[in-house]
Amino acid sequence: AVELEEVSKIYDNGTHALRGINLRVKEGEFVGIVGPSGSGKSTLLHIAGGIDRPSEGRVKLLSMDITHMSEAQLTEFRKGKVAFVFQFYYLMEDFTVLENLTSLAEVLGLGDVKERALKVLEFLRLSHRLNHKPHQLSGGEQQRVAIGRALILEPRLLIADEPTGNLDLEEGKKIFSLFRSLNERGITFLVATHNQELIPFFSRVVKLKDGRLEGDTAGVGF
Amino acid sequence: AVELEEVSKIYDNGTHALRGINLRVKEGEFVGIVGPSGSGKSTLLHIAGGIDRPSEGRVKLLSMDITHMSEAQLTEFRKGKVAFVFQFYYLMEDFTVLENLTSLAEVLGLGDVKERALKVLEFLRLSHRLNHKPHQLSGGEQQRVAIGRALILEPRLLIADEPTGNLDLEEGKKIFSLFRSLNERGITFLVATHNQELIPFFSRVVKLKDGRLEGDTAGVGF
Ligand SMILES: Nc1ncnc2c1ncn2[C@@H]1O[C@H](COP(=O)(O)OP(=O)(O)OP(=O)(O)O)[C@@H](O)[C@H]1O
Ligand SMILES: Nc1ncnc2c1ncn2[C@@H]1O[C@H](COP(=O)(O)OP(=O)(O)OP(=O)(O)O)[C@@H](O)[C@H]1O
Ligand SMILES: [Mg+2]
Ligand SMILES: [Mg+2]
């Protein structure tokens, strides 16, 4: 589902964020990326999903070489197939919680959008916040809306950057159990997390340190 | 250091975020506020520090009744005495990491501002990011800058809202150990956290649920 081949990333101000990354995520995997703060997880996930471009190397997304695709082509290619949960959420501030979920799904022509949204929001314990706008939500509630917005699309690949940082362990495990059951139904997951306690959910764990990948251990718990 | 007396909070759209809160934090305590996402932790901390106002009840901050103080009076009263680490950081986007720490300290007339900043940033492992602006930092790096900005002020009271959500456990423990050593030197701490593993650092833990306080258990580990 994702292939990074000798990927390096140097930001505009000269910072080397990734060095010689080789990573292959097969369809149906539930891969975890772990590593200290600043090790390059967000950078890796952004490049994997085409949100950012590598300085060197190649990127394949769902078997398509996206390394040199234009923004427009990328957006078109990803639509409905790849969904993101960003570390900083990027919710639509002028839209309600419900609209944040339904608008994108409607644009993509999915069916029964409102029922789906309500169902997802109920699971995420947000049914009592449907009409709030993002600035009227707690930190963890905003994070859950970001998760819901990705889930409702039923993508082929879900890329999530620290999706439970503002939630306690019990809530985090609930989210990861949902991810796992969706994974069993065929959705591929690539997830960065700081939380060691969530590692058992992964089918495979990859460690980042100073922009380099360390290992490719089979996850515990499958 | 903080007294909340029968504090309730109803937001503009009618949401009851806090109900009848009674809380007293004495000088020198290291109090933890725990509770699920949406239970009211940020609201409580904001009201405790005068960043927001209660709908009912009274608030005392460092023995001063601040319930009806004006913005200007509050800002003047808090300066240098109360420092915040916000859940959403609120860093100064046009300033570098170093400037985010030094500017406020200079305005307050503290001495040796630059050396202090460098020392704090070294402890927070940010020495290699001094000239980055916030948007050029990882999530956890931004969080650490927010922590550094509060620490450099050497306040009497430090209020921190989930200061380690974007850091792994080891880094979180390092931050809390620093907090504890500062607490032993006299700084009062009021900290909201989701991370159960950090609870042993607190001298006392208070639980929030649906806007109400549940208990006042002495912390384990002191
Ligand atoms: N500006 C607002 N307007 C309306 N409701 C709000 C507003 N801010 C917060 N709320 C609601 O008040 C409740 C408490 O919010 P608060 O941010 O204090 O929770 P929290 O315990 O800090 O949650 P988290 O752990 O997710 O950060 C939430 O359910 C939230 O939806
Ligand atoms: N726009 C940018 N310009 C310059 N450097 C950047 C930029 N964005 C990130 N960096 C740097 O690149 C490194 C990797 O960043 P990245 O956000 O990928 O880390 P991360 O592993 O996601 O960290 P965290 O766990 O804190 O979220 C960091 O040290 C950061 O300072
Ligand atoms: Mg990150
Ligand atoms: Mg909060």
XYZ file of C-alpha atoms and ligand atoms in Angstrom:
508
model
C 0.000 0.000 0.000
C 2.982 2.264 0.684
C 6.571 1.978 -0.524
C 9.325 4.370 0.440
C 12.582 3.731 -1.397
C 15.755 5.479 -0.173
C 13.664 8.422 0.977
C 15.419 11.393 2.524
C 13.951 14.705 3.586
C 15.759 17.980 4.132
C 13.493 20.869 5.084
C 13.926 24.394 3.676
C 16.065 25.545 6.582
C 18.512 22.670 6.089
C 17.146 20.285 8.745
C 17.714 16.612 7.863
C 14.498 15.000 9.029
C 14.759 11.610 7.250
C 17.761 9.682 5.912
C 17.655 6.751 3.506
C 14.265 5.379 4.528
C 13.229 2.051 3.036
C 9.770 0.934 4.078
C 7.167 -1.285 2.515
C 3.656 -1.510 3.934
C 1.647 -4.287 2.282
C -2.114 -4.119 1.776
C -3.854 -5.364 4.897
C -1.044 -4.627 7.334
C -1.416 -2.659 10.575
C 1.988 -1.018 10.852
C 3.135 1.089 13.783
C 5.851 3.737 13.616
C 7.395 4.519 16.976
C 10.271 6.772 18.005
C 11.133 9.741 20.199
C 9.775 13.227 19.689
C 11.562 14.772 16.711
C 12.667 11.442 15.208
C 10.741 12.013 11.944
C 7.421 10.166 12.337
C 5.172 12.966 11.080
C 7.569 13.667 8.233
C 7.519 10.000 7.225
C 3.736 9.777 7.344
C 3.281 12.978 5.375
C 5.614 11.767 2.640
C 3.979 8.317 2.613
C 0.604 9.917 1.952
C 1.853 12.482 -0.549
C 1.143 15.418 1.784
C 4.848 16.324 1.513
C 7.558 15.392 -0.962
C 10.879 13.636 -0.360
C 14.142 15.458 -1.128
C 15.489 12.132 -2.468
C 14.083 8.702 -3.197
C 10.776 7.360 -4.483
C 7.294 7.011 -3.038
C 4.625 4.563 -4.154
C 1.109 4.895 -2.817
C -1.384 2.111 -3.595
C 1.036 0.863 -6.292
C 1.239 4.291 -7.984
C 4.523 6.189 -8.137
C 3.534 9.548 -6.652
C 7.013 11.014 -6.253
C 6.516 13.618 -8.958
C 2.743 13.902 -9.185
C 1.238 17.359 -9.125
C -0.939 18.503 -6.207
C -4.048 18.192 -8.352
C -3.191 14.680 -9.529
C -2.367 13.586 -5.976
C -5.606 14.954 -4.560
C -7.583 13.216 -7.282
C -5.688 9.951 -6.814
C -6.089 9.890 -3.033
C -9.774 10.853 -2.911
C -11.757 8.285 -0.998
C -8.844 5.817 -1.003
C -6.439 7.367 1.507
C -7.549 9.115 4.688
C -5.467 10.998 7.252
C -5.668 11.720 10.936
C -3.202 14.603 11.436
C -1.262 15.285 14.635
C -2.744 18.786 14.554
C -6.208 17.735 13.337
C -6.897 20.526 10.774
C -10.614 20.488 11.441
C -12.862 22.893 9.535
C -13.341 25.615 12.120
C -16.532 27.103 10.651
C -18.313 23.751 10.450
C -19.967 21.748 13.214
C -18.735 18.345 14.341
C -21.410 16.645 12.203
C -20.567 18.768 9.173
C -16.871 18.058 9.567
C -17.750 14.419 8.963
C -20.549 14.695 6.408
C -19.216 17.384 4.075
C -16.207 15.488 2.777
C -18.170 12.234 2.525
C -20.922 13.966 0.523
C -18.408 15.532 -1.836
C -17.085 12.008 -2.475
C -20.583 10.779 -3.258
C -20.775 8.210 -0.457
C -24.205 6.879 0.480
C -26.233 7.416 3.688
C -23.728 9.994 4.790
C -25.692 11.342 7.720
C -26.453 7.907 9.250
C -22.854 6.862 8.857
C -21.640 10.032 10.512
C -24.027 9.633 13.454
C -22.947 6.019 13.907
C -19.238 6.884 13.879
C -19.776 9.838 16.230
C -21.736 7.660 18.624
C -18.859 5.203 18.818
C -16.483 8.105 19.467
C -18.759 9.392 22.279
C -19.448 12.662 20.480
C -23.221 12.374 20.028
C -23.755 15.145 22.552
C -21.463 17.520 20.673
C -22.829 17.323 17.115
C -23.523 21.042 16.831
C -20.358 22.322 18.459
C -17.688 23.948 16.341
C -14.090 22.820 16.892
C -13.185 25.738 19.168
C -16.091 24.693 21.392
C -14.608 21.252 21.992
C -12.030 19.856 24.395
C -8.623 18.746 23.056
C -9.530 15.074 23.077
C -12.917 15.766 21.486
C -11.220 17.582 18.601
C -8.892 14.621 18.193
C -11.860 12.249 18.045
C -13.529 14.379 15.355
C -10.319 14.125 13.311
C -10.480 10.346 13.692
C -14.175 10.230 12.762
C -13.569 12.281 9.647
C -11.063 9.679 8.393
C -13.159 6.669 9.414
C -16.345 7.754 7.653
C -14.556 7.651 4.314
C -13.923 3.899 4.638
C -10.587 4.331 2.858
C -8.285 1.598 1.592
C -5.445 3.087 3.618
C -5.686 5.078 6.831
C -2.633 7.061 7.937
C -2.860 8.285 11.537
C -0.300 10.532 13.235
C -0.500 10.057 17.017
C -4.302 9.713 17.033
C -4.615 9.229 20.800
C -2.214 11.795 22.316
C -5.071 13.724 23.958
C -6.973 10.671 25.176
C -6.414 8.429 28.182
C -5.280 4.817 27.817
C -8.763 3.305 27.968
C -10.044 5.588 25.227
C -6.862 5.016 23.219
C -7.327 1.255 23.399
C -10.940 1.615 22.294
C -9.818 3.557 19.210
C -7.096 1.032 18.409
C -9.516 -1.898 18.835
C -11.771 -0.241 16.286
C -8.789 0.251 13.977
C -7.934 -3.410 14.350
C -11.430 -4.630 13.542
C -11.452 -2.373 10.460
C -8.035 -3.764 9.579
C -9.481 -7.286 9.772
C -12.063 -6.135 7.225
C -9.341 -5.009 4.851
C -8.270 -1.440 5.644
C -4.511 -0.951 5.730
C -3.203 1.135 8.647
C -0.002 3.142 9.061
C 0.027 4.724 12.507
C 2.595 6.752 14.441
C 2.287 6.575 18.201
C 4.206 7.466 21.343
C 2.181 5.126 23.463
C 4.073 1.929 24.193
C 0.918 0.343 25.599
C -0.733 0.411 22.172
C 2.082 -1.489 20.467
C 0.395 -4.919 20.920
C -2.278 -3.857 18.413
C 0.181 -3.594 15.542
C 0.991 -6.441 13.150
C 4.461 -4.920 12.773
C 6.419 -2.137 14.471
C 9.068 0.024 12.864
C 11.322 2.248 14.955
C 12.559 5.692 13.914
C 15.551 7.366 15.507
C 17.140 10.589 14.258
C 15.487 10.170 10.890
C 16.580 6.548 10.325
C 14.661 3.283 10.577
C 15.966 0.796 13.102
C 14.023 -2.392 12.919
C 11.115 -4.240 11.518
C 9.930 -6.336 14.420
C 6.778 -8.414 14.223
C 4.289 -6.968 16.664
C 3.310 -8.762 19.849
C -0.292 -9.708 20.174
C -1.390 -10.982 16.769
C -2.368 29.060 45.851
C -5.723 28.376 44.159
C -9.210 28.223 45.653
C -12.315 27.407 43.678
C -15.514 27.797 45.683
C -18.770 26.376 44.249
C -17.492 27.075 40.744
C -19.744 26.263 37.805
C -19.188 26.976 34.142
C -21.756 27.137 31.378
C -20.346 28.041 27.974
C -22.114 30.435 25.574
C -23.870 27.631 23.724
C -25.369 26.282 26.939
C -22.850 23.499 27.627
C -22.441 22.759 31.369
C -18.706 22.135 31.637
C -18.267 22.382 35.445
C -20.737 21.944 38.298
C -20.213 23.023 41.912
C -16.431 22.663 42.001
C -14.729 23.085 45.375
C -10.968 22.817 45.209
C -8.168 24.193 47.324
C -4.550 23.931 46.223
C -2.146 24.984 48.984
C 1.206 26.646 48.309
C 3.818 23.975 47.698
C 1.448 21.232 46.573
C 1.829 19.234 43.350
C -1.790 18.538 42.464
C -2.917 16.365 39.574
C -6.299 16.648 37.845
C -7.322 13.492 36.013
C -10.483 12.541 34.150
C -11.756 11.419 30.770
C -11.660 13.557 27.653
C -14.395 16.196 27.949
C -14.697 15.966 31.737
C -13.715 19.630 32.269
C -9.975 19.618 33.067
C -8.991 22.441 30.705
C -12.001 24.477 31.789
C -11.033 24.043 35.450
C -7.408 25.011 34.833
C -8.364 28.048 32.771
C -10.709 29.298 35.487
C -8.136 28.575 38.212
C -5.624 30.756 36.408
C -8.048 33.513 35.476
C -7.835 32.750 31.757
C -11.611 32.180 31.812
C -14.339 33.185 34.238
C -16.772 31.003 36.181
C -20.530 31.343 35.555
C -21.018 30.898 39.328
C -18.804 30.737 42.379
C -15.568 32.370 43.447
C -11.931 32.043 42.465
C -8.915 32.957 44.558
C -5.470 32.974 42.998
C -2.451 33.411 45.281
C -4.861 34.593 48.016
C -6.421 37.265 45.786
C -10.087 37.087 44.827
C -9.904 37.287 41.043
C -13.534 36.424 40.274
C -14.401 39.901 39.029
C -11.024 41.349 38.140
C -10.669 43.029 34.784
C -8.424 41.543 32.087
C -5.846 44.256 32.661
C -5.803 43.768 36.432
C -5.539 39.989 36.015
C -2.654 40.224 33.576
C -0.821 42.599 35.882
C -1.500 40.421 38.934
C -0.357 37.187 37.258
C 2.800 38.541 35.639
C 5.817 36.550 36.671
C 3.860 34.766 39.423
C 1.635 32.384 37.456
C 2.768 30.568 34.328
C 0.758 28.351 31.988
C 1.447 25.439 29.696
C -1.627 25.277 27.454
C -3.022 22.122 25.847
C -2.722 23.910 22.502
C 0.579 25.674 23.288
C -0.152 29.137 21.803
C 3.457 29.689 20.808
C 4.443 32.929 19.077
C 4.559 31.795 15.476
C 6.786 34.597 14.154
C 9.431 34.116 16.845
C 12.134 31.470 17.084
C 12.259 28.862 19.837
C 14.848 30.935 21.715
C 12.813 34.123 21.325
C 9.660 32.378 22.514
C 11.479 31.857 25.810
C 13.486 35.067 26.114
C 10.965 37.690 25.027
C 8.491 37.209 27.840
C 11.258 36.849 30.435
C 12.893 40.085 29.227
C 9.595 41.957 29.370
C 9.318 40.831 32.993
C 12.803 42.149 33.733
C 14.317 38.799 34.754
C 18.115 38.562 34.829
C 20.472 36.541 32.573
C 17.579 35.748 30.321
C 19.568 34.266 27.481
C 21.636 31.911 29.667
C 18.541 30.774 31.497
C 16.752 30.084 28.209
C 19.686 28.085 26.832
C 19.859 26.038 30.027
C 16.140 25.250 30.014
C 16.204 24.423 26.295
C 19.165 22.112 26.802
C 17.284 20.181 29.445
C 14.313 19.941 27.077
C 16.595 18.624 24.282
C 15.870 21.611 22.042
C 19.396 23.056 21.752
C 19.537 22.011 18.109
C 16.286 23.816 17.277
C 16.921 27.313 18.731
C 16.370 29.113 15.444
C 13.364 27.177 14.234
C 9.960 28.819 14.233
C 7.064 26.821 15.726
C 5.778 25.606 12.332
C 9.245 24.154 11.726
C 9.033 21.929 14.773
C 7.531 18.514 15.472
C 4.443 18.243 17.709
C 6.412 17.165 20.743
C 9.033 19.853 20.160
C 6.331 22.534 20.150
C 4.999 21.097 23.385
C 8.447 21.281 24.949
C 8.828 24.930 23.906
C 5.510 25.649 25.644
C 6.897 23.981 28.778
C 10.183 25.887 28.553
C 8.367 29.192 28.205
C 6.592 28.595 31.526
C 9.671 27.234 33.329
C 11.962 30.155 32.498
C 9.662 32.512 34.393
C 10.295 30.659 37.678
C 6.706 31.361 38.710
C 5.152 30.777 42.144
C 2.445 28.671 40.511
C 2.700 26.645 37.332
C -0.536 25.449 35.708
C 0.006 22.798 33.031
C -2.737 21.328 30.830
C -1.656 17.888 29.575
C 1.993 18.926 29.120
C 3.179 15.529 27.839
C 0.460 14.400 25.400
C 2.852 14.525 22.433
C 5.805 12.926 24.223
C 6.562 9.301 25.006
C 6.545 7.955 28.548
C 10.278 8.343 29.143
C 10.229 11.975 28.064
C 7.047 12.559 30.059
C 8.666 11.165 33.201
C 11.701 13.377 32.647
C 9.468 16.464 32.496
C 7.538 15.408 35.600
C 10.769 14.708 37.506
C 11.862 18.242 36.705
C 8.481 19.540 37.864
C 8.872 17.617 41.087
C 12.342 18.959 41.819
C 11.073 22.500 41.166
C 8.144 21.722 43.447
C 10.597 20.713 46.172
C 12.162 24.150 45.745
C 8.815 25.837 46.327
C 6.879 26.111 43.058
C 3.231 25.056 43.340
C 1.952 22.855 40.491
C -1.554 22.239 39.184
C -1.397 19.760 36.312
C -4.036 18.009 34.199
C -2.943 14.731 32.682
C -4.374 11.722 30.907
C -1.353 9.607 31.645
C -1.999 7.226 34.519
C 1.705 6.371 34.698
C 2.548 9.931 35.771
C 0.165 9.863 38.737
C 2.866 8.736 41.220
C 4.544 12.152 40.840
C 1.616 14.028 42.345
C 1.257 14.828 46.042
C -2.508 14.659 45.568
C -4.854 13.589 42.762
C -8.309 14.970 42.089
C -10.679 13.250 39.673
C -13.088 15.032 37.347
C -16.075 13.334 35.757
C -18.796 15.118 33.778
C -17.796 18.434 35.291
C -17.815 17.274 38.928
C -14.969 16.467 41.308
C -14.909 12.943 42.676
C -12.153 12.554 45.153
C -9.166 13.979 46.846
C -6.856 11.032 47.213
C -3.312 11.444 48.496
C -0.944 10.552 45.689
C 1.155 7.425 45.712
C 4.865 7.914 45.750
C 5.532 10.846 48.042
N -16.008 27.124 24.097
C -16.807 26.079 24.404
N -18.126 26.142 24.143
C -18.938 25.099 24.444
N -18.544 23.962 25.024
C -17.235 23.843 25.311
C -16.299 24.872 25.015
N -15.060 24.457 25.407
C -15.222 23.226 25.926
N -16.528 22.848 25.861
C -17.113 21.595 26.340
O -16.924 21.523 27.752
C -16.538 20.195 28.138
C -15.261 20.276 28.956
O -14.214 20.742 28.136
P -12.698 20.688 28.607
O -11.879 21.253 27.482
O -12.550 21.337 29.926
O -12.464 19.133 28.770
P -11.115 18.330 29.110
O -11.356 17.527 30.324
O -9.961 19.285 29.125
O -10.986 17.348 27.886
P -9.671 16.766 27.132
O -9.096 15.739 28.035
O -10.255 16.193 25.887
O -8.745 17.918 26.872
C -16.336 19.398 26.864
O -17.319 18.396 26.772
C -16.434 20.400 25.740
O -17.203 19.915 24.646
N 8.955 22.624 8.447
C 10.082 22.203 9.054
N 11.248 22.880 8.853
C 12.370 22.486 9.487
N 12.470 21.431 10.313
C 11.348 20.733 10.552
C 10.096 21.083 9.946
N 9.157 20.202 10.395
C 9.798 19.348 11.232
N 11.107 19.673 11.327
C 12.134 18.976 12.107
O 12.250 17.661 11.591
C 12.363 16.707 12.664
C 11.321 15.625 12.497
O 10.042 16.198 12.642
P 8.756 15.309 12.775
O 7.597 16.245 12.929
O 8.679 14.333 11.669
O 9.038 14.524 14.136
P 8.104 13.520 14.954
O 8.814 12.237 15.092
O 6.742 13.510 14.358
O 8.029 14.200 16.393
P 6.833 14.250 17.475
O 6.808 12.899 18.110
O 7.313 15.312 18.408
O 5.576 14.605 16.773
C 12.179 17.472 13.965
O 13.385 17.494 14.687
C 11.756 18.863 13.562
O 12.407 19.885 14.297
Mg 4.909 14.170 14.965
Mg -8.343 19.537 27.910
